[in-house]
Amino acid sequence: MARAVPCRFVLLTSLAMLAFAGNSLLCRLALRDTDIDPVSFTAIRILSGAFMLGLLMQVRTRKQPVGGDWRSALALFVYAAAFSLAYVYLPAGAGALLLFGAVQLTMTGWGLVRGERLKTVQTVGLILAVAGLLMLLLPGAAAPSLLGASLMLVSGVAWGIYSLLGRGAGDPLAATAGNFIRATPLALLLLLPFLGSLNQDGPGLLYALISGALTSGLGYALWYSALKGLTAIQGASVQLSVPVLAALGGALLLAENITLRLVLVAILTLGGIALVVWGKRSAAG
């Protein structure tokens, strides 16, 4: 029988999912409607995220040094940089779907490399998820930019690697703070080749700061608090809401179209991933 989730953890989980979807909306809004460039957005997002997480480390009652490592920091940097570059070309919903699909497929693929075996229902789910992403990329009027889609898939793979490296890393907040701090010089180095072509304006800087400090830094802290009250299956399943929230937010706040292709792809991809995730529950039961 499924374990009931206390109301406090439901609220924390809901806020965290809104924060994750908010990252897609803020990045797309900044790069579409302001003068900020994706490289500046990445640097400011990582820097402000590091500041917020460092601040949270300072105010918590249980003091401890930051954790993390350089491999995880590199994966975090690649995720953030490719994420920003991709949203120059992609609408919020399609971008979040590609990101989320790539993350889950990366983590599932690593499990298969490590010798995990899928049940029949999980295999069907994996095939459906891959078919959904391929359907999104097929040529046509509603197809996303191939460059943007490729960058977002790279971002998703990097975030999947970051998540895999973070397993068993100890205190999640300390590890994430350390990884953001280590990723900051990488983001600043990224600025150097583009010094003559960087652009910023007030609204773009504000969106980058909110994305880094609130929807990334504070959002991750909320998510780690929520995970204390969720099973592994519940934690994996609830993230299925993020691409849907991003697509709805893109339609309501950014006037982006929700196409029939996107709806069908979301059903295939998210439904397939749900079969893989929930298949683990039945296998363990």
Short mmCIF file of C-alpha atoms in Angstrom, two decimals:
data_model
loop_
_atom_site.label_atom_id
_atom_site.label_comp_id
_atom_site.label_asym_id
_atom_site.label_seq_id
_atom_site.Cartn_x
_atom_site.Cartn_y
_atom_site.Cartn_z
CA MET A 1 0.00 0.00 0.00
CA ALA A 2 1.37 3.43 -0.94
CA ARG A 3 2.62 5.55 1.94
CA ALA A 4 0.58 8.71 2.55
CA VAL A 5 2.51 11.95 2.13
CA PRO A 6 2.02 14.59 4.89
CA CYS A 7 0.61 17.94 3.76
CA ARG A 8 3.91 19.71 4.53
CA PHE A 9 5.76 17.56 2.02
CA VAL A 10 2.99 17.96 -0.57
CA LEU A 11 3.41 21.74 -0.30
CA LEU A 12 7.23 21.54 -0.50
CA THR A 13 7.02 19.22 -3.50
CA SER A 14 4.53 21.47 -5.30
CA LEU A 15 6.72 24.55 -4.77
CA ALA A 16 9.81 22.67 -5.98
CA MET A 17 8.08 21.50 -9.18
CA LEU A 18 6.90 25.06 -9.85
CA ALA A 19 10.49 26.23 -9.36
CA PHE A 20 11.84 23.66 -11.82
CA ALA A 21 9.26 24.65 -14.43
CA GLY A 22 10.00 28.29 -13.62
CA ASN A 23 13.61 27.82 -14.71
CA SER A 24 12.43 26.99 -18.23
CA LEU A 25 10.00 29.90 -18.32
CA LEU A 26 12.47 32.45 -16.95
CA CYS A 27 15.23 31.41 -19.31
CA ARG A 28 12.96 31.42 -22.35
CA LEU A 29 11.42 34.77 -21.34
CA ALA A 30 14.84 36.39 -20.81
CA LEU A 31 16.35 35.16 -24.07
CA ARG A 32 13.26 35.90 -26.16
CA ASP A 33 12.11 39.23 -24.75
CA THR A 34 15.21 40.93 -23.32
CA ASP A 35 18.68 41.82 -24.59
CA ILE A 36 20.61 39.44 -22.34
CA ASP A 37 22.67 36.80 -24.14
CA PRO A 38 22.69 33.10 -23.12
CA VAL A 39 26.31 33.17 -21.91
CA SER A 40 25.64 36.08 -19.52
CA PHE A 41 22.43 34.41 -18.37
CA THR A 42 24.34 31.21 -17.55
CA ALA A 43 27.07 33.01 -15.60
CA ILE A 44 24.62 35.10 -13.57
CA ARG A 45 22.38 32.08 -12.90
CA ILE A 46 25.26 29.99 -11.55
CA LEU A 47 26.77 32.86 -9.56
CA SER A 48 23.47 33.82 -7.92
CA GLY A 49 22.66 30.15 -7.28
CA ALA A 50 26.03 29.72 -5.55
CA PHE A 51 25.37 32.83 -3.44
CA MET A 52 21.89 31.64 -2.38
CA LEU A 53 23.05 28.11 -1.54
CA GLY A 54 26.07 29.49 0.35
CA LEU A 55 23.72 31.75 2.31
CA LEU A 56 21.46 28.80 3.14
CA MET A 57 24.51 26.89 4.37
CA GLN A 58 25.39 29.79 6.67
CA VAL A 59 21.94 30.18 8.24
CA ARG A 60 21.19 26.51 8.83
CA THR A 61 21.44 25.34 12.43
CA ARG A 62 23.72 22.38 11.69
CA LYS A 63 26.97 23.93 10.46
CA GLN A 64 29.15 21.94 8.08
CA PRO A 65 31.53 22.67 5.20
CA VAL A 66 30.35 22.61 1.60
CA GLY A 67 30.71 19.34 -0.29
CA GLY A 68 30.54 18.38 -3.94
CA ASP A 69 33.37 17.72 -6.37
CA TRP A 70 34.76 19.00 -9.67
CA ARG A 71 33.20 16.26 -11.82
CA SER A 72 29.75 17.19 -10.58
CA ALA A 73 30.52 20.90 -10.97
CA LEU A 74 31.53 20.32 -14.61
CA ALA A 75 28.30 18.40 -15.28
CA LEU A 76 26.32 21.21 -13.64
CA PHE A 77 28.08 23.82 -15.77
CA VAL A 78 27.48 21.90 -19.03
CA TYR A 79 23.81 21.48 -18.09
CA ALA A 80 23.33 25.19 -17.36
CA ALA A 81 25.26 26.45 -20.40
CA ALA A 82 23.57 24.11 -22.90
CA PHE A 83 20.18 24.86 -21.25
CA SER A 84 20.55 28.61 -21.84
CA LEU A 85 21.88 28.24 -25.38
CA ALA A 86 19.01 25.85 -26.25
CA TYR A 87 16.31 28.26 -25.10
CA VAL A 88 17.38 30.78 -27.71
CA TYR A 89 15.66 28.44 -30.18
CA LEU A 90 13.05 26.42 -28.24
CA PRO A 91 9.67 27.17 -26.68
CA ALA A 92 9.41 26.46 -22.96
CA GLY A 93 7.27 23.31 -23.17
CA ALA A 94 9.26 21.53 -25.87
CA GLY A 95 12.52 22.43 -24.14
CA ALA A 96 11.40 21.07 -20.77
CA LEU A 97 10.14 17.87 -22.40
CA LEU A 98 13.44 17.27 -24.19
CA LEU A 99 15.38 18.05 -21.02
CA PHE A 100 13.30 15.81 -18.78
CA GLY A 101 13.26 12.96 -21.31
CA ALA A 102 17.03 13.08 -21.74
CA VAL A 103 17.60 13.11 -17.96
CA GLN A 104 15.44 10.06 -17.36
CA LEU A 105 16.80 8.13 -20.35
CA THR A 106 20.38 8.88 -19.29
CA MET A 107 19.77 7.55 -15.79
CA THR A 108 17.89 4.51 -17.07
CA GLY A 109 20.59 3.81 -19.66
CA TRP A 110 23.28 3.94 -16.98
CA GLY A 111 21.30 1.45 -14.94
CA LEU A 112 21.24 -0.91 -17.93
CA VAL A 113 25.00 -0.51 -18.42
CA ARG A 114 25.45 -1.41 -14.74
CA GLY A 115 23.52 -4.63 -15.24
CA GLU A 116 19.97 -3.68 -14.26
CA ARG A 117 17.26 -5.58 -16.11
CA LEU A 118 13.94 -4.12 -17.24
CA LYS A 119 10.64 -5.92 -16.94
CA THR A 120 8.48 -6.16 -20.07
CA VAL A 121 6.36 -3.17 -19.08
CA GLN A 122 9.51 -1.11 -18.46
CA THR A 123 10.93 -2.06 -21.84
CA VAL A 124 7.69 -0.97 -23.52
CA GLY A 125 7.86 2.29 -21.56
CA LEU A 126 11.45 2.94 -22.62
CA ILE A 127 10.56 2.35 -26.28
CA LEU A 128 7.58 4.71 -26.02
CA ALA A 129 9.69 7.43 -24.38
CA VAL A 130 12.38 7.24 -27.07
CA ALA A 131 9.72 7.15 -29.81
CA GLY A 132 8.11 10.25 -28.34
CA LEU A 133 11.35 12.24 -28.40
CA LEU A 134 12.09 11.08 -31.96
CA MET A 135 8.57 12.10 -32.99
CA LEU A 136 9.21 15.59 -31.63
CA LEU A 137 12.36 15.85 -33.74
CA LEU A 138 10.80 14.69 -37.01
CA PRO A 139 10.84 17.36 -39.75
CA GLY A 140 7.69 19.42 -40.08
CA ALA A 141 6.17 22.83 -39.43
CA ALA A 142 5.89 22.11 -35.69
CA ALA A 143 9.37 20.61 -35.34
CA PRO A 144 11.71 22.45 -32.94
CA SER A 145 15.05 23.79 -34.09
CA LEU A 146 17.47 20.90 -34.55
CA LEU A 147 20.29 22.95 -33.00
CA GLY A 148 18.15 23.92 -30.03
CA ALA A 149 16.91 20.35 -29.55
CA SER A 150 20.46 18.98 -29.73
CA LEU A 151 21.67 21.48 -27.13
CA MET A 152 18.77 20.63 -24.80
CA LEU A 153 19.46 16.92 -25.14
CA VAL A 154 23.09 17.60 -24.19
CA SER A 155 21.80 19.60 -21.21
CA GLY A 156 19.56 16.71 -20.15
CA VAL A 157 22.38 14.17 -20.43
CA ALA A 158 24.62 16.45 -18.32
CA TRP A 159 21.92 16.83 -15.65
CA GLY A 160 21.40 13.06 -15.67
CA ILE A 161 25.15 12.58 -15.10
CA TYR A 162 25.05 15.22 -12.35
CA SER A 163 22.20 13.34 -10.67
CA LEU A 164 24.03 10.02 -10.92
CA LEU A 165 27.22 11.52 -9.47
CA GLY A 166 25.21 13.01 -6.63
CA ARG A 167 23.99 9.65 -5.33
CA GLY A 168 25.58 8.97 -1.98
CA ALA A 169 27.25 12.39 -1.92
CA GLY A 170 26.24 13.00 1.70
CA ASP A 171 24.27 16.09 2.66
CA PRO A 172 22.48 17.20 -0.55
CA LEU A 173 22.44 20.92 0.27
CA ALA A 174 26.16 20.96 1.15
CA ALA A 175 27.02 19.02 -2.02
CA THR A 176 24.93 21.27 -4.26
CA ALA A 177 26.34 24.44 -2.70
CA GLY A 178 29.87 23.16 -3.30
CA ASN A 179 29.08 22.23 -6.88
CA PHE A 180 27.59 25.64 -7.65
CA ILE A 181 30.59 27.37 -6.07
CA ARG A 182 33.00 25.25 -8.16
CA ALA A 183 30.94 25.86 -11.32
CA THR A 184 31.18 29.64 -10.88
CA PRO A 185 34.75 30.04 -12.25
CA LEU A 186 33.81 27.78 -15.17
CA ALA A 187 30.89 30.08 -15.99
CA LEU A 188 33.13 33.14 -15.73
CA LEU A 189 35.69 31.52 -18.04
CA LEU A 190 32.89 30.96 -20.54
CA LEU A 191 32.43 34.73 -20.71
CA LEU A 192 35.98 35.38 -21.91
CA PRO A 193 35.62 34.38 -25.61
CA PHE A 194 32.46 36.49 -25.87
CA LEU A 195 33.58 39.67 -24.09
CA GLY A 196 33.07 41.77 -27.22
CA SER A 197 29.54 40.52 -27.86
CA LEU A 198 27.95 40.19 -24.40
CA ASN A 199 24.64 41.96 -23.87
CA GLN A 200 22.61 42.63 -20.73
CA ASP A 201 19.72 44.80 -19.70
CA GLY A 202 17.76 45.31 -16.49
CA PRO A 203 14.94 42.82 -17.10
CA GLY A 204 17.34 40.16 -18.43
CA LEU A 205 19.61 40.49 -15.39
CA LEU A 206 16.59 40.28 -13.08
CA TYR A 207 15.31 37.10 -14.73
CA ALA A 208 18.78 35.51 -14.50
CA LEU A 209 19.07 36.44 -10.81
CA ILE A 210 15.63 35.01 -10.04
CA SER A 211 16.45 31.84 -11.98
CA GLY A 212 19.72 31.37 -10.10
CA ALA A 213 18.82 32.44 -6.57
CA LEU A 214 15.17 31.39 -6.35
CA THR A 215 14.10 28.76 -8.89
CA SER A 216 17.54 27.07 -8.87
CA GLY A 217 19.14 27.69 -5.46
CA LEU A 218 16.06 27.92 -3.27
CA GLY A 219 14.15 25.50 -5.52
CA TYR A 220 16.78 22.80 -5.03
CA ALA A 221 16.73 23.39 -1.26
CA LEU A 222 12.93 22.96 -1.22
CA TRP A 223 13.25 19.80 -3.28
CA TYR A 224 15.79 18.26 -0.91
CA SER A 225 13.47 19.02 2.02
CA ALA A 226 10.56 17.47 0.15
CA LEU A 227 12.51 14.30 -0.62
CA LYS A 228 12.66 13.50 3.09
CA GLY A 229 8.92 12.79 2.98
CA LEU A 230 8.76 10.98 -0.38
CA THR A 231 9.62 7.48 -1.45
CA ALA A 232 12.05 7.11 -4.34
CA ILE A 233 9.17 6.20 -6.66
CA GLN A 234 7.11 9.19 -5.54
CA GLY A 235 10.11 11.48 -6.04
CA ALA A 236 10.70 10.20 -9.57
CA SER A 237 7.01 10.18 -10.51
CA VAL A 238 6.18 13.71 -9.39
CA GLN A 239 8.81 15.14 -11.73
CA LEU A 240 6.60 14.04 -14.63
CA SER A 241 4.65 17.22 -13.91
CA VAL A 242 7.51 19.58 -14.80
CA PRO A 243 7.23 19.52 -18.64
CA VAL A 244 3.45 19.84 -18.36
CA LEU A 245 3.75 22.84 -16.03
CA ALA A 246 6.35 24.41 -18.34
CA ALA A 247 4.12 23.93 -21.40
CA LEU A 248 1.08 25.41 -19.62
CA GLY A 249 3.17 28.29 -18.30
CA GLY A 250 4.55 28.91 -21.79
CA ALA A 251 1.02 29.06 -23.18
CA LEU A 252 -0.40 31.29 -20.42
CA LEU A 253 2.56 33.59 -19.74
CA LEU A 254 4.56 33.58 -22.99
CA ALA A 255 1.72 33.10 -25.50
CA GLU A 256 3.40 29.97 -26.90
CA ASN A 257 1.30 27.46 -28.80
CA ILE A 258 0.60 23.99 -27.43
CA THR A 259 0.58 22.02 -30.68
CA LEU A 260 -1.02 18.65 -31.28
CA ARG A 261 2.45 17.23 -31.90
CA LEU A 262 3.66 18.45 -28.49
CA VAL A 263 0.61 16.93 -26.76
CA LEU A 264 1.14 13.55 -28.47
CA VAL A 265 4.87 13.62 -27.74
CA ALA A 266 4.21 14.46 -24.08
CA ILE A 267 1.77 11.54 -23.77
CA LEU A 268 4.24 9.12 -25.36
CA THR A 269 7.37 10.35 -23.57
CA LEU A 270 5.96 11.00 -20.10
CA GLY A 271 3.73 7.93 -20.27
CA GLY A 272 6.69 5.80 -21.28
CA ILE A 273 8.86 7.16 -18.47
CA ALA A 274 6.00 6.58 -16.03
CA LEU A 275 5.91 2.90 -17.06
CA VAL A 276 9.67 2.61 -16.46
CA VAL A 277 9.43 4.30 -13.03
CA TRP A 278 6.32 2.50 -11.84
CA GLY A 279 7.62 -0.78 -13.20
CA LYS A 280 10.40 -0.52 -10.62
CA ARG A 281 7.79 -0.29 -7.89
CA SER A 282 6.02 -3.45 -9.00
CA ALA A 283 9.36 -5.23 -9.40
CA ALA A 284 10.31 -4.32 -5.85
CA GLY A 285 6.90 -5.22 -4.46
#
